[in-house]
mmCIF file of C-alpha atoms and ligand atoms in Angstrom:
data_model
loop_
_atom_site.group_PDB
_atom_site.id
_atom_site.type_symbol
_atom_site.label_atom_id
_atom_site.label_comp_id
_atom_site.label_asym_id
_atom_site.label_seq_id
_atom_site.Cartn_x
_atom_site.Cartn_y
_atom_site.Cartn_z
ATOM 1 C CA MET A 1 14.222 -70.457 183.338
ATOM 2 C CA SER A 2 16.840 -70.003 185.988
ATOM 3 C CA PRO A 3 20.415 -70.350 184.760
ATOM 4 C CA SER A 4 21.132 -72.832 187.536
ATOM 5 C CA ASN A 5 18.574 -75.018 185.845
ATOM 6 C CA TRP A 6 20.346 -75.998 182.652
ATOM 7 C CA SER A 7 20.213 -79.672 183.701
ATOM 8 C CA GLY A 8 23.588 -80.537 182.288
ATOM 9 C CA LEU A 9 22.839 -79.157 178.822
ATOM 10 C CA PRO A 10 25.983 -78.086 176.967
ATOM 11 C CA VAL A 11 25.201 -74.369 177.204
ATOM 12 C CA ARG A 12 28.114 -72.020 176.447
ATOM 13 C CA PRO A 13 29.977 -71.306 179.713
ATOM 14 C CA GLU A 14 29.625 -67.530 179.323
ATOM 15 C CA LEU A 15 25.826 -67.941 179.479
ATOM 16 C CA LEU A 16 25.798 -69.913 182.710
ATOM 17 C CA ASP A 17 25.126 -66.963 185.027
ATOM 18 C CA ALA A 18 23.189 -64.886 182.506
ATOM 19 C CA GLN A 19 19.575 -63.772 182.776
ATOM 20 C CA PRO A 20 17.402 -62.789 179.801
ATOM 21 C CA TYR A 21 17.686 -59.022 179.243
ATOM 22 C CA GLY A 22 14.814 -56.743 180.052
ATOM 23 C CA ALA A 23 13.290 -54.230 182.390
ATOM 24 C CA PRO A 24 10.371 -55.401 184.533
ATOM 25 C CA GLN A 25 7.119 -55.287 182.501
ATOM 26 C CA LEU A 26 4.757 -54.401 185.347
ATOM 27 C CA ASP A 27 1.112 -53.488 184.926
ATOM 28 C CA VAL A 28 0.994 -50.192 186.825
ATOM 29 C CA PRO A 29 -0.806 -46.923 185.972
ATOM 30 C CA VAL A 30 2.280 -44.834 185.071
ATOM 31 C CA ARG A 31 5.003 -46.672 183.129
ATOM 32 C CA LEU A 32 8.058 -44.497 182.534
ATOM 33 C CA ASN A 33 10.795 -47.112 182.403
ATOM 34 C CA VAL A 34 11.627 -48.159 178.842
ATOM 35 C CA ASN A 35 11.767 -44.854 176.900
ATOM 36 C CA GLU A 36 8.708 -45.605 174.803
ATOM 37 C CA ASN A 37 6.666 -42.880 173.164
ATOM 38 C CA PRO A 38 3.610 -42.661 175.492
ATOM 39 C CA TYR A 39 1.235 -41.726 172.663
ATOM 40 C CA PRO A 40 -0.288 -44.175 170.200
ATOM 41 C CA PRO A 41 0.181 -43.149 166.560
ATOM 42 C CA PRO A 42 -2.257 -40.366 165.478
ATOM 43 C CA ALA A 43 -5.606 -41.530 164.023
ATOM 44 C CA ALA A 44 -4.738 -40.867 160.362
ATOM 45 C CA ALA A 45 -1.467 -42.784 160.723
ATOM 46 C CA ARG A 46 -3.272 -45.662 162.433
ATOM 47 C CA ARG A 47 -5.764 -45.948 159.580
ATOM 48 C CA ASP A 48 -2.997 -46.085 156.982
ATOM 49 C CA MET A 49 -1.036 -48.614 159.046
ATOM 50 C CA VAL A 50 -4.069 -50.909 159.310
ATOM 51 C CA ALA A 51 -4.769 -50.619 155.566
ATOM 52 C CA ALA A 52 -1.105 -51.421 154.819
ATOM 53 C CA ALA A 53 -1.249 -54.434 157.136
ATOM 54 C CA GLU A 54 -4.363 -55.697 155.366
ATOM 55 C CA ARG A 55 -2.706 -55.396 151.953
ATOM 56 C CA ALA A 56 0.326 -57.291 153.292
ATOM 57 C CA VAL A 57 -1.889 -60.033 154.688
ATOM 58 C CA MET A 58 -3.523 -60.474 151.263
ATOM 59 C CA GLU A 59 -0.136 -61.772 150.083
ATOM 60 C CA ILE A 60 1.055 -63.373 153.294
ATOM 61 C CA ASN A 61 1.308 -66.734 151.464
ATOM 62 C CA ARG A 62 4.378 -65.287 149.693
ATOM 63 C CA TYR A 63 7.761 -64.613 151.249
ATOM 64 C CA PRO A 64 8.396 -60.895 151.830
ATOM 65 C CA ASP A 65 10.765 -58.736 149.781
ATOM 66 C CA ARG A 66 14.161 -59.940 151.090
ATOM 67 C CA GLU A 67 15.699 -56.588 150.262
ATOM 68 C CA ALA A 68 12.828 -54.501 151.697
ATOM 69 C CA ILE A 69 13.373 -52.009 148.883
ATOM 70 C CA ASP A 70 10.150 -50.014 149.318
ATOM 71 C CA LEU A 71 10.765 -49.551 153.023
ATOM 72 C CA ARG A 72 14.457 -48.707 152.575
ATOM 73 C CA THR A 73 13.481 -46.117 149.963
ATOM 74 C CA LYS A 74 11.080 -44.485 152.417
ATOM 75 C CA LEU A 75 13.633 -44.617 155.240
ATOM 76 C CA ALA A 76 16.256 -42.984 152.990
ATOM 77 C CA ARG A 77 13.783 -40.264 152.029
ATOM 78 C CA TYR A 78 12.971 -39.675 155.696
ATOM 79 C CA LEU A 79 16.663 -39.350 156.600
ATOM 80 C CA GLY A 80 17.437 -36.982 153.703
ATOM 81 C CA HIS A 81 21.132 -36.052 153.335
ATOM 82 C CA GLY A 82 21.047 -37.290 149.732
ATOM 83 C CA LEU A 83 20.722 -40.929 150.825
ATOM 84 C CA GLY A 84 19.122 -43.646 148.685
ATOM 85 C CA PRO A 85 17.993 -47.211 149.435
ATOM 86 C CA ASP A 86 21.496 -48.596 148.862
ATOM 87 C CA HIS A 87 22.704 -46.470 151.823
ATOM 88 C CA VAL A 88 20.071 -47.854 154.199
ATOM 89 C CA TRP A 89 19.408 -51.236 155.769
ATOM 90 C CA ALA A 90 16.485 -52.281 157.988
ATOM 91 C CA ALA A 91 15.910 -55.065 160.510
ATOM 92 C CA ASN A 92 13.779 -56.085 163.483
ATOM 93 C CA GLY A 93 14.713 -53.245 165.811
ATOM 94 C CA SER A 94 18.108 -51.648 166.057
ATOM 95 C CA ASN A 95 18.903 -54.582 168.362
ATOM 96 C CA GLU A 96 18.992 -56.809 165.279
ATOM 97 C CA ILE A 97 20.899 -54.150 163.322
ATOM 98 C CA MET A 98 23.617 -54.197 165.998
ATOM 99 C CA ILE A 99 23.832 -57.989 165.987
ATOM 100 C CA GLN A 100 24.165 -57.944 162.187
ATOM 101 C CA ILE A 101 26.910 -55.297 162.406
ATOM 102 C CA LEU A 102 28.846 -57.456 164.868
ATOM 103 C CA GLU A 103 28.262 -60.554 162.731
ATOM 104 C CA ALA A 104 29.723 -58.699 159.757
ATOM 105 C CA PHE A 105 32.527 -56.728 161.444
ATOM 106 C CA GLY A 106 33.093 -58.395 164.849
ATOM 107 C CA GLY A 107 33.246 -62.029 165.857
ATOM 108 C CA PRO A 108 35.879 -64.373 167.328
ATOM 109 C CA GLY A 109 39.305 -62.727 167.696
ATOM 110 C CA ARG A 110 37.750 -59.296 167.173
ATOM 111 C CA SER A 111 36.595 -56.590 169.557
ATOM 112 C CA VAL A 112 33.949 -53.899 170.027
ATOM 113 C CA MET A 113 34.625 -50.774 172.114
ATOM 114 C CA SER A 114 32.062 -48.572 173.834
ATOM 115 C CA PHE A 115 32.113 -45.618 176.225
ATOM 116 C CA THR A 116 30.516 -46.353 179.569
ATOM 117 C CA PRO A 117 28.101 -45.860 181.157
ATOM 118 C CA SER A 118 26.121 -46.636 178.023
ATOM 119 C CA TYR A 119 23.424 -48.927 176.661
ATOM 120 C CA SER A 120 23.283 -52.132 178.670
ATOM 121 C CA MET A 121 22.641 -54.268 175.577
ATOM 122 C CA TYR A 122 26.091 -53.599 174.062
ATOM 123 C CA PRO A 123 27.914 -56.224 176.179
ATOM 124 C CA GLU A 124 25.174 -58.724 175.337
ATOM 125 C CA TYR A 125 25.520 -58.185 171.577
ATOM 126 C CA ALA A 126 29.266 -58.719 172.038
ATOM 127 C CA ARG A 127 28.785 -61.917 174.035
ATOM 128 C CA ASP A 128 26.220 -63.316 171.606
ATOM 129 C CA THR A 129 28.513 -62.743 168.610
ATOM 130 C CA HIS A 130 31.697 -63.946 170.392
ATOM 131 C CA THR A 131 33.181 -60.460 170.106
ATOM 132 C CA GLU A 132 35.479 -59.161 172.869
ATOM 133 C CA TYR A 133 33.867 -56.218 174.694
ATOM 134 C CA LEU A 134 36.128 -53.255 175.551
ATOM 135 C CA VAL A 135 35.109 -50.168 177.502
ATOM 136 C CA VAL A 136 36.507 -46.674 177.910
ATOM 137 C CA PRO A 137 34.960 -44.811 180.865
ATOM 138 C CA ARG A 138 33.324 -41.460 180.176
ATOM 139 C CA ARG A 139 34.234 -38.322 182.137
ATOM 140 C CA ALA A 140 32.360 -37.469 185.357
ATOM 141 C CA ASP A 141 29.922 -35.372 183.297
ATOM 142 C CA PHE A 142 29.336 -38.427 181.013
ATOM 143 C CA THR A 143 30.966 -36.828 177.955
ATOM 144 C CA ILE A 144 33.534 -38.821 175.965
ATOM 145 C CA ASP A 145 37.166 -37.893 176.626
ATOM 146 C CA ALA A 146 38.507 -37.721 173.049
ATOM 147 C CA THR A 147 42.140 -38.126 174.111
ATOM 148 C CA ALA A 148 41.368 -41.197 176.200
ATOM 149 C CA ALA A 149 39.323 -42.585 173.306
ATOM 150 C CA LEU A 150 42.114 -42.151 170.739
ATOM 151 C CA THR A 151 44.678 -43.657 173.125
ATOM 152 C CA ALA A 152 42.467 -46.675 173.773
ATOM 153 C CA ILE A 153 41.887 -47.122 170.026
ATOM 154 C CA ASP A 154 45.651 -47.033 169.395
ATOM 155 C CA ARG A 155 46.243 -49.633 172.076
ATOM 156 C CA ARG A 156 43.379 -52.038 171.374
ATOM 157 C CA GLN A 157 42.614 -51.517 167.663
ATOM 158 C CA PRO A 158 38.903 -52.393 167.992
ATOM 159 C CA HIS A 159 37.150 -53.612 164.872
ATOM 160 C CA VAL A 160 33.902 -51.949 165.912
ATOM 161 C CA ILE A 161 33.381 -48.820 168.025
ATOM 162 C CA VAL A 162 29.903 -47.908 169.209
ATOM 163 C CA ILE A 163 28.903 -44.461 170.400
ATOM 164 C CA ALA A 164 25.338 -43.858 171.565
ATOM 165 C CA THR A 165 24.420 -40.185 171.115
ATOM 166 C CA PRO A 166 22.274 -39.024 172.785
ATOM 167 C CA ASN A 167 23.618 -41.679 175.119
ATOM 168 C CA ASN A 168 21.389 -44.086 177.010
ATOM 169 C CA PRO A 169 21.093 -43.932 180.062
ATOM 170 C CA THR A 170 22.673 -40.489 180.513
ATOM 171 C CA GLY A 171 21.091 -38.478 177.645
ATOM 172 C CA THR A 172 24.517 -36.964 176.857
ATOM 173 C CA VAL A 173 25.302 -35.830 173.315
ATOM 174 C CA THR A 174 28.738 -36.424 171.766
ATOM 175 C CA ASP A 175 30.035 -33.619 169.518
ATOM 176 C CA LEU A 176 30.382 -34.585 165.876
ATOM 177 C CA ASP A 177 34.034 -33.364 165.994
ATOM 178 C CA VAL A 178 34.783 -36.085 168.536
ATOM 179 C CA ILE A 179 33.032 -38.744 166.451
ATOM 180 C CA ALA A 180 34.881 -37.593 163.311
ATOM 181 C CA ALA A 181 38.227 -37.705 165.154
ATOM 182 C CA ILE A 182 37.485 -41.241 166.376
ATOM 183 C CA ALA A 183 36.445 -42.352 162.878
ATOM 184 C CA ASP A 184 39.559 -40.790 161.309
ATOM 185 C CA HIS A 185 41.746 -42.489 163.899
ATOM 186 C CA SER A 186 40.276 -45.974 163.565
ATOM 187 C CA ASP A 187 40.632 -48.772 161.042
ATOM 188 C CA GLY A 188 37.415 -50.246 162.430
ATOM 189 C CA VAL A 189 33.831 -49.204 161.801
ATOM 190 C CA VAL A 190 32.237 -46.561 164.036
ATOM 191 C CA VAL A 191 28.573 -47.177 164.821
ATOM 192 C CA VAL A 192 26.787 -44.034 165.946
ATOM 193 C CA ASP A 193 23.659 -45.202 167.770
ATOM 194 C CA GLU A 194 21.185 -42.368 167.224
ATOM 195 C CA ALA A 195 18.153 -44.106 168.727
ATOM 196 C CA TYR A 196 17.112 -40.771 170.268
ATOM 197 C CA GLN A 197 18.364 -38.316 167.632
ATOM 198 C CA GLU A 198 14.863 -36.969 166.899
ATOM 199 C CA PHE A 199 14.732 -35.664 170.481
ATOM 200 C CA ALA A 200 18.084 -33.848 170.184
ATOM 201 C CA SER A 201 18.636 -30.304 168.964
ATOM 202 C CA GLY A 202 22.055 -30.758 167.341
ATOM 203 C CA PRO A 203 23.055 -32.154 163.944
ATOM 204 C CA SER A 204 23.031 -35.866 163.107
ATOM 205 C CA ALA A 205 26.125 -37.955 162.398
ATOM 206 C CA LEU A 206 24.506 -38.520 158.981
ATOM 207 C CA THR A 207 26.458 -35.380 157.989
ATOM 208 C CA LEU A 208 29.682 -37.396 158.493
ATOM 209 C CA LEU A 209 28.770 -40.132 156.000
ATOM 210 C CA PRO A 210 30.074 -38.526 152.775
ATOM 211 C CA ASP A 211 33.601 -38.124 154.195
ATOM 212 C CA HIS A 212 33.759 -41.171 156.478
ATOM 213 C CA GLY A 213 33.219 -44.515 154.781
ATOM 214 C CA ASN A 214 33.623 -46.329 158.122
ATOM 215 C CA VAL A 215 30.756 -44.564 159.926
ATOM 216 C CA LEU A 216 27.394 -46.326 160.317
ATOM 217 C CA VAL A 217 24.474 -44.382 161.778
ATOM 218 C CA SER A 218 21.934 -46.574 163.542
ATOM 219 C CA ARG A 219 18.356 -45.425 164.105
ATOM 220 C CA THR A 220 15.106 -46.926 165.363
ATOM 221 C CA MET A 221 11.380 -46.330 164.972
ATOM 222 C CA SER A 222 10.862 -47.531 168.557
ATOM 223 C CA LYS A 223 11.189 -44.157 170.231
ATOM 224 C CA ALA A 224 10.303 -41.100 168.134
ATOM 225 C CA PHE A 225 7.943 -43.004 165.810
ATOM 226 C CA ALA A 226 5.836 -44.616 168.545
ATOM 227 C CA PHE A 227 6.623 -47.973 166.919
ATOM 228 C CA ALA A 228 8.291 -49.970 169.711
ATOM 229 C CA GLY A 229 5.781 -52.778 169.209
ATOM 230 C CA GLY A 230 6.453 -52.844 165.454
ATOM 231 C CA ARG A 231 10.188 -53.620 165.841
ATOM 232 C CA LEU A 232 11.892 -51.615 163.146
ATOM 233 C CA GLY A 233 15.494 -50.467 163.348
ATOM 234 C CA TYR A 234 17.666 -49.231 160.512
ATOM 235 C CA VAL A 235 21.141 -48.032 159.684
ATOM 236 C CA ALA A 236 22.591 -45.586 157.156
ATOM 237 C CA ALA A 237 26.116 -46.027 155.790
ATOM 238 C CA ALA A 238 28.163 -46.335 152.627
ATOM 239 C CA PRO A 239 26.735 -48.970 150.241
ATOM 240 C CA ALA A 240 29.781 -51.205 150.864
ATOM 241 C CA ALA A 241 28.929 -51.413 154.587
ATOM 242 C CA ILE A 242 25.265 -52.076 153.798
ATOM 243 C CA ASP A 243 26.318 -54.905 151.473
ATOM 244 C CA ALA A 244 28.216 -56.558 154.339
ATOM 245 C CA LEU A 245 25.004 -56.564 156.406
ATOM 246 C CA ARG A 246 23.040 -58.038 153.493
ATOM 247 C CA VAL A 247 25.414 -61.017 153.554
ATOM 248 C CA VAL A 248 24.805 -61.926 157.211
ATOM 249 C CA ARG A 249 21.052 -61.315 157.455
ATOM 250 C CA LEU A 250 18.755 -64.306 157.741
ATOM 251 C CA PRO A 251 16.691 -64.935 154.616
ATOM 252 C CA TYR A 252 13.408 -62.987 154.797
ATOM 253 C CA HIS A 253 14.396 -61.574 158.195
ATOM 254 C CA LEU A 254 11.948 -58.659 157.986
ATOM 255 C CA ASN A 255 8.368 -59.819 157.727
ATOM 256 C CA ALA A 256 5.922 -58.405 155.197
ATOM 257 C CA VAL A 257 3.577 -56.883 157.785
ATOM 258 C CA THR A 258 6.410 -55.032 159.528
ATOM 259 C CA GLN A 259 7.692 -53.677 156.213
ATOM 260 C CA ALA A 260 4.256 -52.469 155.147
ATOM 261 C CA VAL A 261 3.172 -50.973 158.473
ATOM 262 C CA ALA A 262 6.498 -49.229 159.084
ATOM 263 C CA GLY A 263 6.302 -47.722 155.599
ATOM 264 C CA ALA A 264 2.810 -46.389 156.315
ATOM 265 C CA ALA A 265 4.011 -44.894 159.613
ATOM 266 C CA LEU A 266 6.845 -43.118 157.783
ATOM 267 C CA ASP A 267 4.277 -41.454 155.519
ATOM 268 C CA HIS A 268 3.160 -39.631 158.667
ATOM 269 C CA ALA A 269 6.615 -38.508 159.795
ATOM 270 C CA ASP A 270 5.570 -34.872 160.195
ATOM 271 C CA GLU A 271 2.822 -35.659 162.707
ATOM 272 C CA MET A 272 5.142 -37.988 164.608
ATOM 273 C CA LEU A 273 7.871 -35.379 164.805
ATOM 274 C CA ALA A 274 5.410 -32.771 166.089
ATOM 275 C CA GLN A 275 4.750 -35.127 169.013
ATOM 276 C CA VAL A 276 8.477 -35.488 169.549
ATOM 277 C CA ALA A 277 8.882 -31.716 169.804
ATOM 278 C CA HIS A 278 6.173 -31.664 172.478
ATOM 279 C CA MET A 279 7.897 -34.465 174.405
ATOM 280 C CA SER A 280 11.173 -32.551 174.352
ATOM 281 C CA LEU A 281 9.394 -29.574 175.957
ATOM 282 C CA VAL A 282 7.837 -31.870 178.575
ATOM 283 C CA ARG A 283 11.299 -33.303 179.310
ATOM 284 C CA ASP A 284 12.708 -29.831 179.926
ATOM 285 C CA ALA A 285 9.737 -28.819 182.088
ATOM 286 C CA ALA A 286 10.011 -32.011 184.174
ATOM 287 C CA SER A 287 13.761 -31.494 184.574
ATOM 288 C CA ALA A 288 13.119 -27.971 185.862
ATOM 289 C CA ALA A 289 10.404 -29.234 188.239
ATOM 290 C CA LEU A 290 12.766 -31.823 189.728
ATOM 291 C CA ARG A 291 15.545 -29.276 190.089
ATOM 292 C CA SER A 292 13.144 -27.103 192.049
ATOM 293 C CA LEU A 293 12.798 -30.089 194.415
ATOM 294 C CA GLU A 294 16.572 -29.676 194.863
ATOM 295 C CA LEU A 295 17.382 -32.797 192.914
ATOM 296 C CA THR A 296 20.170 -33.093 190.382
ATOM 297 C CA VAL A 297 19.028 -33.790 186.827
ATOM 298 C CA ILE A 298 21.613 -34.772 184.218
ATOM 299 C CA ASP A 299 21.187 -32.659 181.062
ATOM 300 C CA SER A 300 19.525 -34.852 178.451
ATOM 301 C CA GLN A 301 18.754 -34.493 174.750
ATOM 302 C CA SER A 302 16.611 -37.621 174.606
ATOM 303 C CA ASN A 303 13.183 -38.621 175.908
ATOM 304 C CA PHE A 304 14.504 -39.579 179.370
ATOM 305 C CA PHE A 305 16.832 -38.253 182.037
ATOM 306 C CA LEU A 306 18.730 -39.335 185.130
ATOM 307 C CA PHE A 307 17.744 -37.783 188.456
ATOM 308 C CA GLY A 308 19.023 -38.129 192.009
ATOM 309 C CA PRO A 309 21.158 -38.460 194.000
ATOM 310 C CA PHE A 310 19.711 -41.180 196.228
ATOM 311 C CA ALA A 311 21.690 -43.016 198.884
ATOM 312 C CA ASP A 312 19.439 -46.020 198.286
ATOM 313 C CA ARG A 313 18.022 -45.686 194.800
ATOM 314 C CA HIS A 314 16.304 -49.057 194.928
ATOM 315 C CA ALA A 315 14.217 -47.914 197.888
ATOM 316 C CA VAL A 316 13.171 -44.757 196.018
ATOM 317 C CA TRP A 317 12.345 -46.875 192.940
ATOM 318 C CA GLN A 318 10.189 -49.120 195.164
ATOM 319 C CA ALA A 319 8.507 -46.173 196.905
ATOM 320 C CA LEU A 320 7.552 -44.704 193.516
ATOM 321 C CA LEU A 321 6.288 -48.094 192.380
ATOM 322 C CA ASP A 322 4.182 -48.326 195.544
ATOM 323 C CA ARG A 323 2.546 -45.091 194.306
ATOM 324 C CA GLY A 324 1.886 -46.596 190.856
ATOM 325 C CA VAL A 325 4.864 -45.029 189.060
ATOM 326 C CA LEU A 326 7.430 -47.273 187.374
ATOM 327 C CA VAL A 327 10.831 -45.719 186.621
ATOM 328 C CA ARG A 328 14.074 -47.540 185.780
ATOM 329 C CA GLU A 329 16.791 -48.524 188.173
ATOM 330 C CA THR A 330 19.627 -48.507 185.672
ATOM 331 C CA GLY A 331 22.808 -46.672 184.842
ATOM 332 C CA PRO A 332 25.198 -44.993 187.220
ATOM 333 C CA GLU A 333 24.536 -44.807 190.951
ATOM 334 C CA PRO A 334 23.180 -42.730 192.651
ATOM 335 C CA TYR A 335 20.591 -41.944 189.971
ATOM 336 C CA LEU A 336 17.324 -43.301 188.658
ATOM 337 C CA ARG A 337 16.135 -42.877 185.067
ATOM 338 C CA VAL A 338 12.692 -41.665 184.052
ATOM 339 C CA CYS A 339 11.340 -41.291 180.534
ATOM 340 C CA VAL A 340 8.907 -38.706 179.268
ATOM 341 C CA GLY A 341 5.275 -39.783 179.499
ATOM 342 C CA THR A 342 2.125 -37.853 178.728
ATOM 343 C CA ASP A 343 1.629 -34.538 180.530
ATOM 344 C CA GLU A 344 -0.768 -36.306 182.901
ATOM 345 C CA GLU A 345 1.705 -39.103 183.630
ATOM 346 C CA MET A 346 4.494 -36.607 184.315
ATOM 347 C CA GLY A 347 2.207 -34.773 186.738
ATOM 348 C CA LYS A 348 1.594 -38.020 188.612
ATOM 349 C CA PHE A 349 5.307 -38.815 188.628
ATOM 350 C CA GLU A 350 6.213 -35.401 190.048
ATOM 351 C CA ILE A 351 3.557 -35.625 192.774
ATOM 352 C CA ALA A 352 4.665 -39.144 193.747
ATOM 353 C CA LEU A 353 8.306 -38.107 193.824
ATOM 354 C CA ALA A 354 7.572 -35.049 195.968
ATOM 355 C CA GLN A 355 5.700 -37.296 198.428
ATOM 356 C CA VAL A 356 8.572 -39.758 198.516
ATOM 357 C CA LEU A 357 11.123 -36.999 199.121
ATOM 358 C CA ARG A 358 8.994 -35.375 201.845
ATOM 359 C CA LYS A 359 8.702 -38.640 203.722
ATOM 360 C CA ASN A 360 12.399 -38.852 203.561
ATOM 361 C CA ASP A 361 12.794 -35.615 205.525
ATOM 362 C CA GLY A 362 12.416 -37.685 208.675
ATOM 363 C CA VAL A 363 8.617 -37.532 208.893
ATOM 364 C CA ASP A 364 8.568 -41.298 208.927
ATOM 365 C CA ASP A 365 11.540 -42.784 210.716
ATOM 366 C CA ASN A 366 10.576 -46.266 209.599
ATOM 367 C CA GLU A 367 11.257 -45.563 205.956
ATOM 368 C CA ARG A 368 13.783 -47.988 204.550
ATOM 369 C CA TRP A 369 15.766 -45.443 202.659
ATOM 370 C CA THR A 370 17.464 -42.056 202.836
ATOM 371 C CA ALA A 371 18.224 -39.606 200.078
HETATM 372 C C1 LIG B 401 15.970 -48.155 172.753
HETATM 373 C C2 LIG B 401 17.356 -48.188 172.197
HETATM 374 C C3 LIG B 401 17.608 -48.822 170.993
HETATM 375 C C4 LIG B 401 16.459 -49.337 170.174
HETATM 376 O O1 LIG B 401 16.198 -50.604 170.228
HETATM 377 P P1 LIG B 401 15.113 -51.263 169.242
HETATM 378 O O2 LIG B 401 15.648 -52.627 169.116
HETATM 379 O O3 LIG B 401 15.153 -50.521 167.939
HETATM 380 O O4 LIG B 401 13.803 -51.140 169.921
HETATM 381 C C5 LIG B 401 18.879 -48.805 170.487
HETATM 382 N N1 LIG B 401 19.875 -48.191 171.132
HETATM 383 C C6 LIG B 401 19.666 -47.555 172.282
HETATM 384 C C7 LIG B 401 20.798 -46.855 172.948
HETATM 385 C C8 LIG B 401 18.407 -47.557 172.859
HETATM 386 O O5 LIG B 401 18.209 -46.951 174.025
#
C-alpha cells in the first residue's frame, strides 16, 4: 500500500512517508543481493531438520516452550565461551532480537546510537520503538573513530549503542579494544551485531562478556547457517540482560517448528562452518578478480563486499540486472554491494560486470551511465 493511501486513518505521523523495508525480491538467475548463504543445508542436516519438524508437528496442538530451553542450550553450546542457556536468548531473526532490546532498554525519552554507514534497519527499529536515533559517522575507511565515539557518548548519553561488526554494508571489522572502550565509557548497553562473525577471522565480542555486563552480542542463523528462511536470531549476554528481554517478549513468540528445526541445524554446525570457510575464500577470490578489473573493493570480513566506484551506480545495477545478475544498490555512494554466491554464480557475476565495464569504455555511446 502506498503511504499516500492511508485514507485518513490515524497512522503515526512518522510513518506517513515510510515504505515497508526490503530489497527487491526479483526472480532472476543470479541473486546476490541479500547476503544469504547460496547453498541449501547439506543432505544429512536436511534429513534431521525434516525429522525434527515432524516431531514438532506431532505436538503442534500444544503451545511451544516459552523459554525455548532446548534451543538456547544448543545455541550456548555452539557459542562456547563457557555460556549456558541463561546467557542466551532467541527470537524470530535478529531483527526481533533488536526490537526486544530496544523495548527493554530504549523507548520514549531514550536513544540508540549507531556508527554510519551501517545496517539500514537500525533507524527503523528505533522508529518502531519510539527511541531517538543518533548517528556518529565512521571514518573514510569505514572504521569507527574511538575518540569521536567516546565524545558523542559523553554528550548524548545513549541508552543503547549498536555496533555491527563485521559491519553491513561495508564489511569492516571493529577492534575489540574499541568496543571495550565504548562499553567501559557508557552507562547504556552496547549491542555488538555479529550477524557475519562466522565469516570473519578475528575474535568474537563474546570474549568481552565476562568483564562487561553491559555488552550484548547478537547473532543470527540467517547467514552462516543457511537458515534465512527459518528466522532464528539470538543474543548472548549476562543473565540480567537476558531476563530483561524475557519480560518484553510476546508469549510463545518462537514457534515450535522453528525451535525444533533450528536445533537440528545446530547439530550440523561443523558442516555449515566448512561451507562458510569456502565462501570466505570465494569472497577473497572475487575481490581480487574485481581489483584486476581496476575496481576498488572495500576490504570485507563478511559474505559480501562493496565495489565501485561508479558515477551512476543505479545504471550499473540495472545493467547487471539486464544480464540476470541482481546485486544491491545500498550503502555509501559510489559503491554497489554484492554477496558471495556459489562459484558458478560468482563466475556469471564477474563476466557480466566485465561486459558492463567494457561497454562503458565508450564502445556504446548510448549507454545511460559512466563509471
Ligand atoms: C542480515 C543481518 C541481520 C540478520 O537479520 P535476521 O533477522 O536474523 O535475518 C542482522 N544484522 C545485520 C547487520 C544483518 O546484515
